[in-house]
Amino acid sequence: MSSMITTDSQSPVHTRVPTEHKPRFQDLCRMELIKVASLRSTWLVLIVAALATVFINLNGVHSDLQYLDRDLAHPFKARPDGQEMHFVYDPLFRSLSRISVQLMMLGSAAIGALTMFGEFSTGQIRTTFAAVPRRDGVVAAKVVVLCAITTVLGLIVSLISFLGGQAMLASRHVGLPITDHDAQIAIAAYTLVVPVCALVGMLFGAVIRNATASIVSVVAFLFLVPAFFGGDKYHWVVRLRHLFPGDAEETLTFWHGPDRDPGKWPAGHTHAWLVYAGWAVLSIAAALFVVKKRDA
Amino acid sequence: MWDYAPDRHCDPVIELTELTKRYGEKTAVDHLTVTVRAGTVTGFLGPNGSGKSTTLRMILGLNAPTSGTVTIDGKRFADRPRGLRHVGALLDAQDIHGGRSAVAHLKSLAVSNRIPPRRVGEVLEEVGLAEAGRKRIGGFSLGMKQRLGIAAALLGDPPVLLFDEPLNGLDPEGVRWVRETFQRLAKEGRTVFVSSHLMSEMENTAERLVVIGRGRLIADESLREFARRGSRTTVLVHTPEADALSVLLAAEGAEVEPAGDGGLSVAGLPAARIGELAWRDNIMLAELATQNASLEKAFMELTADAVEYAAGEAR
């Protein structure tokens, strides 16, 4: 085909585009990376979420310190029912706090949704698929880039939150070393919930394709729907609650200190990790399916 | 001058075979069988909603046909791992994320197909957007977006080019540039397939026409052949004695219709014969002019019953 084309005489500046190279997956990842990097809003959302998360965590531990000395000086308190209560400080509760990880979950879910609806709602996806007709390659590259960015960011946030928090607690001898088993699992869980939520967001973006509707739905799914399964009256309700990524994160960051009550029917670590993996796999598979099946 | 020469051997490049697309009850494209050949600009004409964009999307594998097949160079486009070296396409200039710069947009496309990054600067230069390359696409005018879309289509130096309504939003200078670009690309041996809903846009651009209405093929021929299909030649006559002349001409077998502002539109008789008849009966003629059948008219007539969203009769 290219032998018919004699462009050189026509346009003075013209790089001969070499004939087809072997297609490589890394090229698609570079494409997605350029797309992400060239959108200011992406970085803005991620950086604001990360900074806010670190601030809330460090500030939480810092404000604990003033009460900590008093409580540690008088660890035994009489409860109204006459029983004696032993004060034990939970070194993970503030340092890897729940409210701040929800910020990270929210930010990454929004970014995940954006990678899909950003293309579908603008029509950009048709330009993308005209360049790369193999749709699964495009989705796979999006998954890789999205997971890489959110995992790295999640890890940085977790490490700064954990190490910063424990450093403040060190002088009171209630902090955890990073070699602690619970601490390591908590850091891993605090990190990995970020890419998991990004993938869930990507799924909602791919299915719904509209900016506002995608974001509202993924927020409802991650934060509002689990609220319907509160309490511990019925086992099946608790079981359903344990299927949400946020609940799995709570299970994994739980500190198993003395006198700690994990609540009625707690989920196990394996179960929680499987919930993470399940949502990741389900999101990727479903996103691949809808993107391949539906007209662009 | 652009008449298609059938003896010039050109390989069929885009082949649509019984291509059909239904959306529920509605048939957007109906058993369309068309062959688009290399080395010419082929215009793809049809009224609004006639299925042009759907067809182009099916050619690119963006929409899946309900039945039938479409291949480019004998292969389904969707089966190719990378597309830019095979087909350059501008479907809708708005199909682009406004948050990026033109350079970032083109660079992301180039790297995906292992096209050297310096091509980005070249195509921007070629379409006259070199200055605006670093600006956000969101701030571009429609004309600038069209140019950017054409730049993206040229990125991979492809042998096949598809354009959907590329002249929308372009100023006269832009239109001229696009026409010259298309003709140059075709002369280089490429296949250029350009859609439009306006015949006038195609008149000086395409050598061949594929005309559809309501998703069905109406015509697939050279521009010259198409023009001949148009309405019979009519003659415009102005005379103070319109009624008398009408009777006279009708008696000779001509079809006479009022043509606004008191004139008569006469079909079925040449101007010379009309003049002769009028002179014989002492009827004074103020004007006698042969109206050449325009392509626009041919197009309107052919697609008249295929217009999807016709406006009501003018009152």
Coordinates of C-alpha atoms in Angstrom, one line a residue:
Chain A
M1 CA 0.0 0.0 0.0
S2 CA 2.7 2.5 1.0
S3 CA 4.5 2.0 -2.2
M4 CA 1.7 4.0 -3.9
I5 CA 2.2 7.0 -1.8
T6 CA 4.7 9.6 -2.9
T7 CA 4.3 12.3 -0.3
D8 CA 7.9 13.4 -0.3
S9 CA 7.5 15.6 -3.3
Q10 CA 4.3 17.1 -2.0
S11 CA 5.2 18.4 1.4
P12 CA 8.7 19.7 2.1
V13 CA 8.7 18.7 5.8
H14 CA 7.6 15.2 6.0
T15 CA 9.0 12.4 8.1
R16 CA 8.6 9.1 6.4
V17 CA 6.4 7.2 8.9
P18 CA 8.0 3.8 9.1
T19 CA 5.9 0.9 8.2
E20 CA 4.1 -1.0 10.9
H21 CA 6.1 -1.8 14.0
K22 CA 5.2 -4.8 16.1
P23 CA 2.5 -3.4 18.5
R24 CA 3.6 -3.3 22.1
F25 CA 1.5 -3.0 25.2
Q26 CA 3.9 -0.5 26.7
D27 CA 3.0 2.0 24.0
L28 CA -0.6 1.9 25.1
C29 CA 0.5 2.5 28.7
R30 CA 2.5 5.5 27.5
M31 CA -0.5 6.8 25.7
E32 CA -2.7 6.5 28.8
L33 CA 0.1 8.1 31.0
I34 CA 0.3 11.1 28.6
K35 CA -3.5 11.4 28.8
V36 CA -3.5 11.3 32.6
A37 CA -0.5 13.6 32.9
S38 CA -1.9 16.2 30.5
L39 CA -5.1 16.7 32.5
R40 CA -4.6 19.1 35.4
S41 CA -7.8 18.1 37.1
T42 CA -6.5 14.6 37.7
W43 CA -3.5 15.7 39.5
L44 CA -5.4 18.3 41.4
V45 CA -7.9 15.7 42.8
L46 CA -5.2 13.2 43.7
I47 CA -2.9 15.7 45.4
V48 CA -5.6 17.4 47.3
A49 CA -7.0 14.1 48.5
A50 CA -3.5 12.9 49.5
L51 CA -2.5 16.1 51.4
A52 CA -5.9 16.2 53.2
T53 CA -5.5 12.5 54.2
V54 CA -2.0 13.0 55.6
F55 CA -3.0 16.2 57.4
I56 CA -6.1 14.6 59.1
N57 CA -4.0 11.5 60.2
L58 CA -1.1 13.5 61.6
N59 CA -3.3 16.1 63.2
G60 CA -5.4 13.3 64.7
V61 CA -2.5 11.7 66.5
H62 CA -1.2 15.1 67.5
S63 CA -4.4 16.1 69.2
D64 CA -4.4 12.7 70.9
L65 CA -1.1 13.4 72.6
Q66 CA -2.5 15.9 75.1
Y67 CA -5.0 13.4 76.5
L68 CA -2.6 10.5 76.1
D69 CA -0.3 11.6 79.0
R70 CA -3.3 11.9 81.4
D71 CA -4.8 8.6 80.4
L72 CA -1.5 6.8 80.5
A73 CA -0.9 8.2 84.1
H74 CA -4.2 6.7 85.3
P75 CA -4.9 3.7 83.1
F76 CA -7.4 2.2 85.4
K77 CA -10.8 3.7 85.6
A78 CA -14.0 2.6 87.4
R79 CA -16.9 2.3 85.1
P80 CA -20.4 3.2 86.4
D81 CA -21.3 -0.5 86.6
G82 CA -18.4 -1.1 89.0
Q83 CA -16.1 -2.9 86.6
E84 CA -12.6 -1.6 86.2
M85 CA -11.6 -0.4 82.8
H86 CA -8.0 -0.5 81.5
F87 CA -7.0 2.2 79.2
V88 CA -5.2 1.0 76.1
Y89 CA -4.2 3.3 73.3
D90 CA -4.9 2.1 69.8
P91 CA -1.9 3.3 67.8
L92 CA -3.6 2.7 64.4
F93 CA -7.0 4.3 64.9
R94 CA -5.9 7.9 64.4
S95 CA -2.7 7.3 62.4
L96 CA -4.5 5.4 59.7
S97 CA -7.9 6.9 60.3
R98 CA -11.1 5.9 58.7
I99 CA -12.4 9.3 57.7
S100 CA -9.3 10.2 55.8
V101 CA -9.0 6.9 53.9
Q102 CA -12.5 7.7 52.7
L103 CA -11.1 10.8 51.2
M104 CA -8.6 8.8 49.3
M105 CA -11.2 6.3 48.3
L106 CA -13.4 9.1 47.0
G107 CA -10.6 10.8 45.1
S108 CA -9.4 7.6 43.5
A109 CA -12.9 6.4 42.6
A110 CA -13.4 9.8 41.0
I111 CA -10.2 9.5 39.0
G112 CA -11.0 5.9 38.0
A113 CA -14.4 7.0 36.8
L114 CA -12.8 10.0 35.0
T115 CA -10.5 7.7 32.9
M116 CA -13.7 6.2 31.4
F117 CA -16.4 8.9 31.3
G118 CA -13.7 11.5 30.4
E119 CA -13.3 9.6 27.1
F120 CA -16.9 8.5 26.5
S121 CA -18.7 11.7 27.4
T122 CA -16.4 13.8 25.2
G123 CA -16.3 11.4 22.2
Q124 CA -12.5 11.2 22.7
I125 CA -13.0 7.4 22.9
R126 CA -13.8 7.3 19.1
T127 CA -10.5 9.0 18.4
T128 CA -8.8 6.6 20.7
F129 CA -10.3 3.5 19.2
A130 CA -9.6 4.7 15.7
A131 CA -5.9 4.8 16.7
V132 CA -6.1 1.6 18.6
P133 CA -8.9 -0.6 17.4
R134 CA -8.1 -3.4 19.9
R135 CA -10.3 -2.2 22.8
D136 CA -9.1 -4.7 25.4
G137 CA -5.6 -3.3 25.0
V138 CA -6.8 0.2 25.7
V139 CA -8.8 -0.9 28.8
A140 CA -5.8 -3.0 30.0
A141 CA -3.5 0.0 29.6
K142 CA -5.9 2.2 31.5
V143 CA -6.0 -0.4 34.3
V144 CA -2.2 -0.6 34.6
V145 CA -1.7 3.2 34.6
L146 CA -4.6 3.8 37.0
C147 CA -3.4 1.1 39.4
A148 CA 0.2 2.2 39.2
I149 CA -0.6 5.9 40.0
T150 CA -3.1 5.2 42.8
T151 CA -1.0 2.4 44.4
V152 CA 2.1 4.6 44.6
L153 CA 0.1 7.5 45.9
G154 CA -1.7 5.3 48.4
L155 CA 1.6 3.8 49.6
I156 CA 3.1 7.3 50.1
V157 CA 0.1 8.5 52.1
S158 CA 0.0 5.3 54.2
L159 CA 3.7 5.4 55.0
I160 CA 3.8 9.1 55.9
S161 CA 0.7 8.8 58.0
F162 CA 1.9 5.7 59.8
L163 CA 5.5 6.7 60.3
G164 CA 4.7 10.3 61.2
G165 CA 2.0 9.2 63.6
Q166 CA 4.1 6.5 65.3
A167 CA 7.1 9.0 65.5
M168 CA 4.9 11.3 67.6
L169 CA 3.8 8.4 69.8
A170 CA 7.3 7.1 70.2
S171 CA 8.2 9.2 73.3
R172 CA 5.0 7.8 75.0
H173 CA 6.0 4.2 74.1
V174 CA 2.6 3.3 72.7
G175 CA 3.6 3.4 69.0
L176 CA 4.0 0.4 66.7
P177 CA 7.2 -0.4 64.8
I178 CA 6.8 -0.9 61.1
T179 CA 7.9 -4.5 61.7
D180 CA 4.7 -5.2 63.7
H181 CA 2.4 -7.7 61.9
D182 CA -0.8 -5.7 62.4
A183 CA 1.0 -2.5 61.3
Q184 CA 2.2 -4.1 58.1
I185 CA -1.2 -5.5 57.2
A186 CA -2.8 -2.1 58.0
I187 CA -0.4 -0.2 55.8
A188 CA -0.9 -2.7 52.9
A189 CA -4.7 -2.4 53.3
Y190 CA -4.7 1.3 53.6
T191 CA -2.6 1.5 50.4
L192 CA -4.5 -1.1 48.3
V193 CA -8.0 0.2 49.0
V194 CA -7.0 3.2 46.9
P195 CA -6.4 1.3 43.6
V196 CA -9.4 -1.0 44.4
C197 CA -11.7 2.0 44.6
A198 CA -10.1 3.5 41.5
L199 CA -11.0 0.3 39.6
V200 CA -14.6 0.3 41.0
G201 CA -14.8 4.0 39.8
M202 CA -13.5 2.9 36.4
L203 CA -16.3 0.3 36.2
F204 CA -19.0 2.9 37.0
G205 CA -17.5 5.3 34.5
A206 CA -17.4 2.6 31.8
V207 CA -21.0 1.5 32.4
I208 CA -22.6 4.9 32.9
R209 CA -20.4 7.1 30.7
N210 CA -21.7 10.3 32.1
A211 CA -19.6 12.4 34.4
T212 CA -22.1 13.4 37.1
A213 CA -24.1 10.2 37.1
S214 CA -20.8 8.1 37.4
I215 CA -19.5 10.0 40.3
V216 CA -22.8 10.1 42.2
S217 CA -23.3 6.4 41.7
V218 CA -19.8 5.4 42.8
V219 CA -20.0 7.6 45.9
A220 CA -23.4 6.1 46.7
F221 CA -22.0 2.6 46.2
L222 CA -18.8 3.1 48.3
F223 CA -20.2 5.2 51.1
L224 CA -24.0 5.3 51.2
V225 CA -25.1 1.7 50.4
P226 CA -22.9 0.1 53.1
A227 CA -24.7 2.4 55.6
F228 CA -27.9 0.4 55.0
F229 CA -26.2 -2.7 56.4
G230 CA -25.3 -1.3 59.8
G231 CA -25.9 -2.8 63.2
D232 CA -25.4 -6.4 64.3
K233 CA -28.9 -7.7 64.8
Y234 CA -28.9 -10.1 61.8
H235 CA -26.0 -12.1 60.6
W236 CA -26.9 -11.8 56.9
V237 CA -26.9 -8.1 57.1
V238 CA -23.4 -8.1 58.6
R239 CA -22.3 -10.6 56.0
L240 CA -23.4 -8.3 53.2
R241 CA -21.7 -5.4 54.9
H242 CA -18.4 -7.3 54.9
L243 CA -18.6 -7.4 51.1
F244 CA -17.9 -3.7 50.6
P245 CA -14.3 -2.5 50.1
G246 CA -14.6 0.1 52.9
D247 CA -15.6 -2.6 55.4
A248 CA -12.7 -4.8 54.3
E249 CA -10.3 -1.9 54.8
E250 CA -11.7 -1.5 58.4
T251 CA -11.2 -5.2 59.0
L252 CA -7.6 -5.2 57.9
T253 CA -6.6 -2.0 59.7
F254 CA -8.0 -3.3 63.0
W255 CA -5.4 -3.4 65.7
H256 CA -5.6 -6.6 67.7
G257 CA -4.4 -5.1 71.0
P258 CA -5.4 -6.2 74.6
D259 CA -9.1 -6.0 75.4
R260 CA -10.0 -5.1 71.8
D261 CA -13.4 -6.0 70.6
P262 CA -13.8 -6.6 66.9
G263 CA -17.6 -6.6 67.2
K264 CA -20.1 -9.3 66.5
W265 CA -19.3 -11.7 63.6
P266 CA -16.1 -10.0 62.5
A267 CA -14.7 -10.8 59.0
G268 CA -11.4 -12.6 58.7
H269 CA -8.3 -11.2 57.0
T270 CA -8.5 -13.7 54.2
H271 CA -12.1 -12.7 53.6
A272 CA -11.2 -9.1 53.5
W273 CA -8.3 -9.6 51.1
L274 CA -10.7 -11.6 48.9
V275 CA -13.2 -8.7 48.9
Y276 CA -10.4 -6.4 47.7
A277 CA -9.4 -8.9 45.0
G278 CA -13.0 -9.7 44.1
W279 CA -13.9 -6.0 43.4
A280 CA -10.7 -5.5 41.5
V281 CA -11.2 -8.5 39.2
L282 CA -14.9 -7.9 38.9
S283 CA -14.4 -4.2 37.9
I284 CA -11.7 -5.0 35.3
A285 CA -13.7 -7.9 33.8
A286 CA -17.0 -5.9 33.7
A287 CA -15.3 -2.8 32.3
L288 CA -13.6 -4.9 29.6
F289 CA -16.9 -6.5 28.7
V290 CA -19.0 -3.3 28.4
V291 CA -16.3 -1.4 26.5
K292 CA -15.9 -4.3 24.0
K293 CA -19.6 -5.0 23.6
R294 CA -21.1 -1.5 23.3
D295 CA -20.9 0.9 20.4
A296 CA -18.4 3.6 21.0
Chain B
M1 CA -11.8 17.5 -15.4
W2 CA -12.3 15.1 -12.5
D3 CA -14.2 12.6 -14.5
Y4 CA -13.6 9.1 -13.2
A5 CA -11.8 7.0 -15.7
P6 CA -13.0 3.4 -15.4
D7 CA -9.9 2.1 -17.2
R8 CA -7.6 3.5 -14.5
H9 CA -7.1 0.4 -12.4
C10 CA -7.7 1.0 -8.8
D11 CA -8.0 -1.6 -6.1
P12 CA -11.1 -1.6 -4.1
V13 CA -10.1 -0.4 -0.7
I14 CA -13.2 0.1 1.4
E15 CA -15.8 -2.6 0.8
L16 CA -19.2 -2.5 2.3
T17 CA -21.3 -5.6 1.7
E18 CA -25.0 -5.6 2.7
L19 CA -24.1 -3.4 5.6
T20 CA -27.0 -2.9 7.9
K21 CA -27.5 -1.2 11.3
R22 CA -30.7 -1.2 13.3
Y23 CA -31.4 0.7 16.5
G24 CA -34.5 -1.1 17.8
E25 CA -37.2 -0.5 15.2
K26 CA -35.3 2.1 13.3
T27 CA -33.0 1.1 10.4
A28 CA -30.2 3.5 10.2
V29 CA -28.3 1.8 7.5
D30 CA -30.1 -0.6 5.1
H31 CA -28.2 -3.2 3.1
L32 CA -25.6 -0.8 1.9
T33 CA -23.2 -2.3 -0.7
V34 CA -20.5 0.2 -1.8
T35 CA -16.9 0.0 -3.0
V36 CA -14.6 2.9 -2.4
R37 CA -11.5 2.9 -4.6
A38 CA -8.0 4.4 -4.2
G39 CA -6.7 7.5 -5.9
T40 CA -9.9 9.5 -5.9
V41 CA -11.8 11.7 -3.5
T42 CA -15.2 10.0 -3.0
G43 CA -18.0 12.1 -1.6
F44 CA -20.5 10.5 0.7
L45 CA -23.7 12.4 0.5
G46 CA -27.0 12.2 2.1
P47 CA -29.5 14.4 4.0
N48 CA -29.2 14.8 7.7
G49 CA -30.0 11.5 9.5
S50 CA -29.5 9.4 6.4
G51 CA -26.9 7.1 8.1
K52 CA -23.6 8.6 6.9
S53 CA -22.0 8.9 10.3
T54 CA -23.3 5.5 11.4
T55 CA -21.8 4.0 8.2
L56 CA -18.4 5.7 8.9
R57 CA -18.5 4.5 12.4
M58 CA -19.1 0.9 11.2
I59 CA -16.2 1.2 8.8
L60 CA -14.0 2.0 11.7
G61 CA -15.5 -0.7 13.9
L62 CA -16.8 1.8 16.4
N63 CA -20.3 0.6 16.0
A64 CA -21.0 -3.1 15.3
P65 CA -23.2 -3.8 12.2
T66 CA -26.4 -5.6 12.8
S67 CA -25.6 -7.6 9.7
G68 CA -23.3 -7.4 6.7
T69 CA -19.6 -6.7 6.6
V70 CA -17.2 -3.9 6.0
T71 CA -13.5 -4.3 5.3
I72 CA -10.6 -1.9 4.6
D73 CA -7.9 -3.5 2.5
G74 CA -9.7 -6.8 2.9
K75 CA -9.6 -6.8 6.7
R76 CA -12.0 -5.7 9.4
F77 CA -10.6 -2.5 10.9
A78 CA -11.4 -3.6 14.4
D79 CA -9.1 -6.6 14.0
R80 CA -6.1 -4.5 13.6
P81 CA -4.1 -3.9 16.7
R82 CA -3.2 -0.4 15.7
G83 CA -5.0 1.9 13.3
L84 CA -3.2 5.1 12.5
R85 CA -0.9 3.7 9.8
H86 CA -3.9 2.2 8.0
V87 CA -6.7 4.7 8.3
G88 CA -6.7 8.3 9.3
A89 CA -10.2 9.4 10.4
L90 CA -11.9 12.6 11.5
L91 CA -15.4 11.6 12.5
D92 CA -16.3 14.6 14.6
A93 CA -14.0 17.5 15.4
Q94 CA -15.6 17.6 18.9
D95 CA -14.6 14.0 19.6
I96 CA -11.8 15.2 21.8
H97 CA -11.1 16.0 25.4
G98 CA -10.9 19.8 25.8
G99 CA -8.6 19.7 28.8
R100 CA -5.5 18.8 26.9
S101 CA -3.2 20.7 24.6
A102 CA -3.2 19.9 20.9
V103 CA 0.4 18.6 21.3
A104 CA -0.5 16.3 24.2
H105 CA -3.5 15.0 22.3
L106 CA -1.5 14.2 19.2
K107 CA 1.5 12.9 21.2
S108 CA -0.7 10.4 23.1
L109 CA -2.0 9.1 19.7
A110 CA 1.5 9.0 18.2
V111 CA 3.1 7.0 20.9
S112 CA 0.3 4.4 20.9
N113 CA 1.1 3.6 17.3
R114 CA 4.9 3.9 17.6
I115 CA 4.9 7.0 15.3
P116 CA 8.0 9.2 15.8
P117 CA 7.0 12.1 18.1
R118 CA 8.4 14.6 15.6
R119 CA 5.5 13.8 13.4
V120 CA 3.3 15.8 15.9
G121 CA 5.1 19.0 15.1
E122 CA 5.0 18.3 11.3
V123 CA 1.2 17.7 11.1
L124 CA 0.5 20.7 13.3
E125 CA 2.6 22.7 10.9
E126 CA 0.8 21.2 7.9
V127 CA -2.7 22.1 9.2
G128 CA -1.5 25.6 10.3
L129 CA -1.8 25.0 14.0
A130 CA 1.8 25.2 15.0
E131 CA 1.3 28.3 17.0
A132 CA -1.7 26.9 19.0
G133 CA -0.1 23.6 19.8
R134 CA 0.4 24.3 23.5
K135 CA -3.0 25.8 24.1
R136 CA -5.9 23.9 25.6
I137 CA -8.2 22.4 22.9
G138 CA -11.2 23.5 24.9
G139 CA -10.5 27.1 23.7
F140 CA -10.3 26.2 20.0
S141 CA -12.9 27.4 17.5
L142 CA -14.7 24.7 15.5
G143 CA -12.5 25.5 12.5
M144 CA -9.4 24.9 14.6
K145 CA -10.7 21.7 15.9
Q146 CA -11.4 20.5 12.4
R147 CA -7.8 21.3 11.5
L148 CA -6.6 19.4 14.6
G149 CA -8.8 16.5 13.6
I150 CA -7.2 16.5 10.1
A151 CA -3.8 16.7 11.7
A152 CA -4.6 13.6 13.8
A153 CA -5.8 11.8 10.7
L154 CA -2.6 12.5 8.9
L155 CA -0.4 11.5 11.8
G156 CA 0.2 7.9 10.6
D157 CA 0.6 8.9 6.9
P158 CA -2.2 6.4 6.1
P159 CA -3.3 5.2 2.7
V160 CA -7.0 5.5 3.6
L161 CA -8.6 8.7 5.0
L162 CA -12.2 9.1 6.3
F163 CA -13.7 12.5 7.0
D164 CA -17.2 13.1 8.4
E165 CA -18.4 16.6 7.5
P166 CA -14.9 18.1 7.6
L167 CA -16.0 21.5 6.2
N168 CA -18.3 22.4 9.0
G169 CA -17.1 25.5 10.8
L170 CA -14.4 26.3 8.3
D171 CA -13.9 29.8 6.9
P172 CA -13.6 30.1 3.0
E173 CA -9.9 30.0 3.2
G174 CA -10.2 26.8 5.4
V175 CA -12.6 25.2 2.9
R176 CA -10.2 25.9 0.0
W177 CA -7.3 24.5 2.0
V178 CA -9.3 21.3 2.9
R179 CA -10.3 20.8 -0.8
E180 CA -6.7 21.2 -2.0
T181 CA -5.5 18.9 0.8
F182 CA -8.0 16.2 -0.1
Q183 CA -7.2 16.3 -3.8
R184 CA -3.5 16.2 -3.1
L185 CA -4.0 13.2 -0.8
A186 CA -6.0 11.4 -3.5
K187 CA -3.4 12.2 -6.2
E188 CA -0.8 10.6 -3.9
G189 CA -2.8 7.4 -4.5
R190 CA -4.7 7.4 -1.2
T191 CA -8.4 6.6 -0.7
V192 CA -10.2 9.7 0.5
F193 CA -13.8 9.2 1.6
V194 CA -15.6 12.4 2.7
S195 CA -19.1 12.8 3.9
S196 CA -21.3 15.9 3.6
H197 CA -25.0 16.8 3.6
L198 CA -24.4 19.6 1.2
M199 CA -23.9 18.9 -2.5
S200 CA -22.2 22.3 -3.0
E201 CA -19.4 21.2 -0.7
M202 CA -18.7 18.2 -2.8
E203 CA -19.0 19.9 -6.1
N204 CA -15.4 21.0 -6.2
T205 CA -14.0 18.4 -4.0
A206 CA -15.1 14.9 -5.0
E207 CA -14.7 13.0 -8.3
R208 CA -17.0 10.2 -7.3
L209 CA -20.2 10.3 -5.3
V210 CA -21.9 7.8 -3.1
V211 CA -25.4 9.1 -2.2
I212 CA -27.6 7.6 0.4
G213 CA -31.0 8.4 1.8
R214 CA -32.7 6.7 4.8
G215 CA -29.7 4.4 5.0
R216 CA -30.2 3.1 1.4
L217 CA -27.9 3.5 -1.5
I218 CA -29.3 6.0 -4.0
A219 CA -26.3 6.5 -6.3
D220 CA -22.7 5.4 -6.7
E221 CA -21.1 7.0 -9.7
S222 CA -18.9 9.8 -11.0
L223 CA -19.8 13.4 -10.4
R224 CA -20.5 13.9 -14.1
E225 CA -22.8 10.9 -14.3
F226 CA -24.6 12.1 -11.3
A227 CA -25.1 15.6 -12.7
R228 CA -26.7 14.0 -15.8
R229 CA -29.3 12.3 -13.6
G230 CA -30.6 15.6 -12.5
S231 CA -33.8 17.2 -13.7
R232 CA -34.2 17.8 -17.4
T233 CA -32.9 21.1 -18.6
T234 CA -35.4 23.9 -18.1
V235 CA -35.7 27.3 -19.8
L236 CA -36.7 30.4 -17.9
V237 CA -38.9 32.7 -19.9
H238 CA -40.1 36.2 -18.9
T239 CA -42.8 37.7 -21.0
P240 CA -45.7 40.2 -20.5
E241 CA -48.0 37.7 -22.2
A242 CA -47.4 34.8 -20.0
D243 CA -50.8 33.2 -20.3
A244 CA -50.8 33.3 -24.1
L245 CA -47.3 31.8 -24.2
S246 CA -48.2 29.1 -21.7
V247 CA -51.0 27.9 -23.9
L248 CA -48.8 28.0 -27.0
L249 CA -46.0 26.1 -25.4
A250 CA -48.3 23.5 -23.8
A251 CA -49.8 22.8 -27.2
E252 CA -46.2 22.0 -28.4
G253 CA -46.0 19.4 -25.6
A254 CA -43.9 21.4 -23.1
E255 CA -44.4 21.4 -19.4
V256 CA -44.9 25.0 -18.2
E257 CA -44.8 26.1 -14.6
P258 CA -44.8 29.5 -13.1
A259 CA -41.3 30.3 -11.8
G260 CA -42.0 33.1 -9.4
D261 CA -41.7 36.8 -10.2
G262 CA -44.0 36.3 -13.2
G263 CA -41.6 34.1 -15.1
L264 CA -42.2 30.7 -16.6
S265 CA -40.2 27.6 -16.2
V266 CA -40.4 25.5 -19.3
A267 CA -39.3 21.9 -19.6
G268 CA -39.3 19.8 -22.7
L269 CA -38.4 22.4 -25.3
P270 CA -35.1 24.0 -26.1
A271 CA -34.7 27.7 -25.8
A272 CA -34.4 28.2 -29.6
R273 CA -37.7 26.5 -30.3
I274 CA -39.4 28.6 -27.6
G275 CA -38.0 31.8 -29.2
E276 CA -39.2 30.7 -32.6
L277 CA -42.7 29.9 -31.4
A278 CA -43.0 33.3 -29.6
W279 CA -41.8 35.2 -32.6
R280 CA -44.2 33.4 -34.8
D281 CA -47.1 34.5 -32.6
N282 CA -45.8 38.0 -32.0
I283 CA -45.2 37.4 -28.3
M284 CA -42.5 39.6 -26.9
L285 CA -39.9 37.9 -24.7
A286 CA -38.1 39.9 -22.0
E287 CA -35.9 37.0 -21.0
L288 CA -35.0 33.6 -22.4
A289 CA -32.4 31.6 -20.5
T290 CA -31.5 28.0 -20.3
Q291 CA -31.1 26.7 -16.7
N292 CA -28.5 24.1 -16.4
A293 CA -29.4 21.3 -14.1
S294 CA -27.3 21.8 -11.0
L295 CA -25.8 19.1 -9.0
E296 CA -27.5 20.5 -6.0
K297 CA -30.8 20.1 -7.7
A298 CA -30.0 16.6 -8.8
F299 CA -29.2 15.8 -5.2
M300 CA -32.3 17.4 -3.9
E301 CA -34.5 15.5 -6.3
L302 CA -32.9 12.2 -5.7
T303 CA -33.1 12.4 -2.0
A304 CA -36.4 14.2 -1.8
D305 CA -38.4 11.2 -0.7
A306 CA -35.6 10.1 1.5
V307 CA -35.3 13.2 3.7
E308 CA -35.8 12.2 7.2
Y309 CA -36.5 15.5 8.9
A310 CA -38.1 17.7 6.2
A311 CA -39.3 21.1 7.1
G312 CA -42.9 21.9 6.5
E313 CA -44.0 23.5 3.3
A314 CA -43.0 27.1 3.1
R315 CA -46.0 29.4 3.5

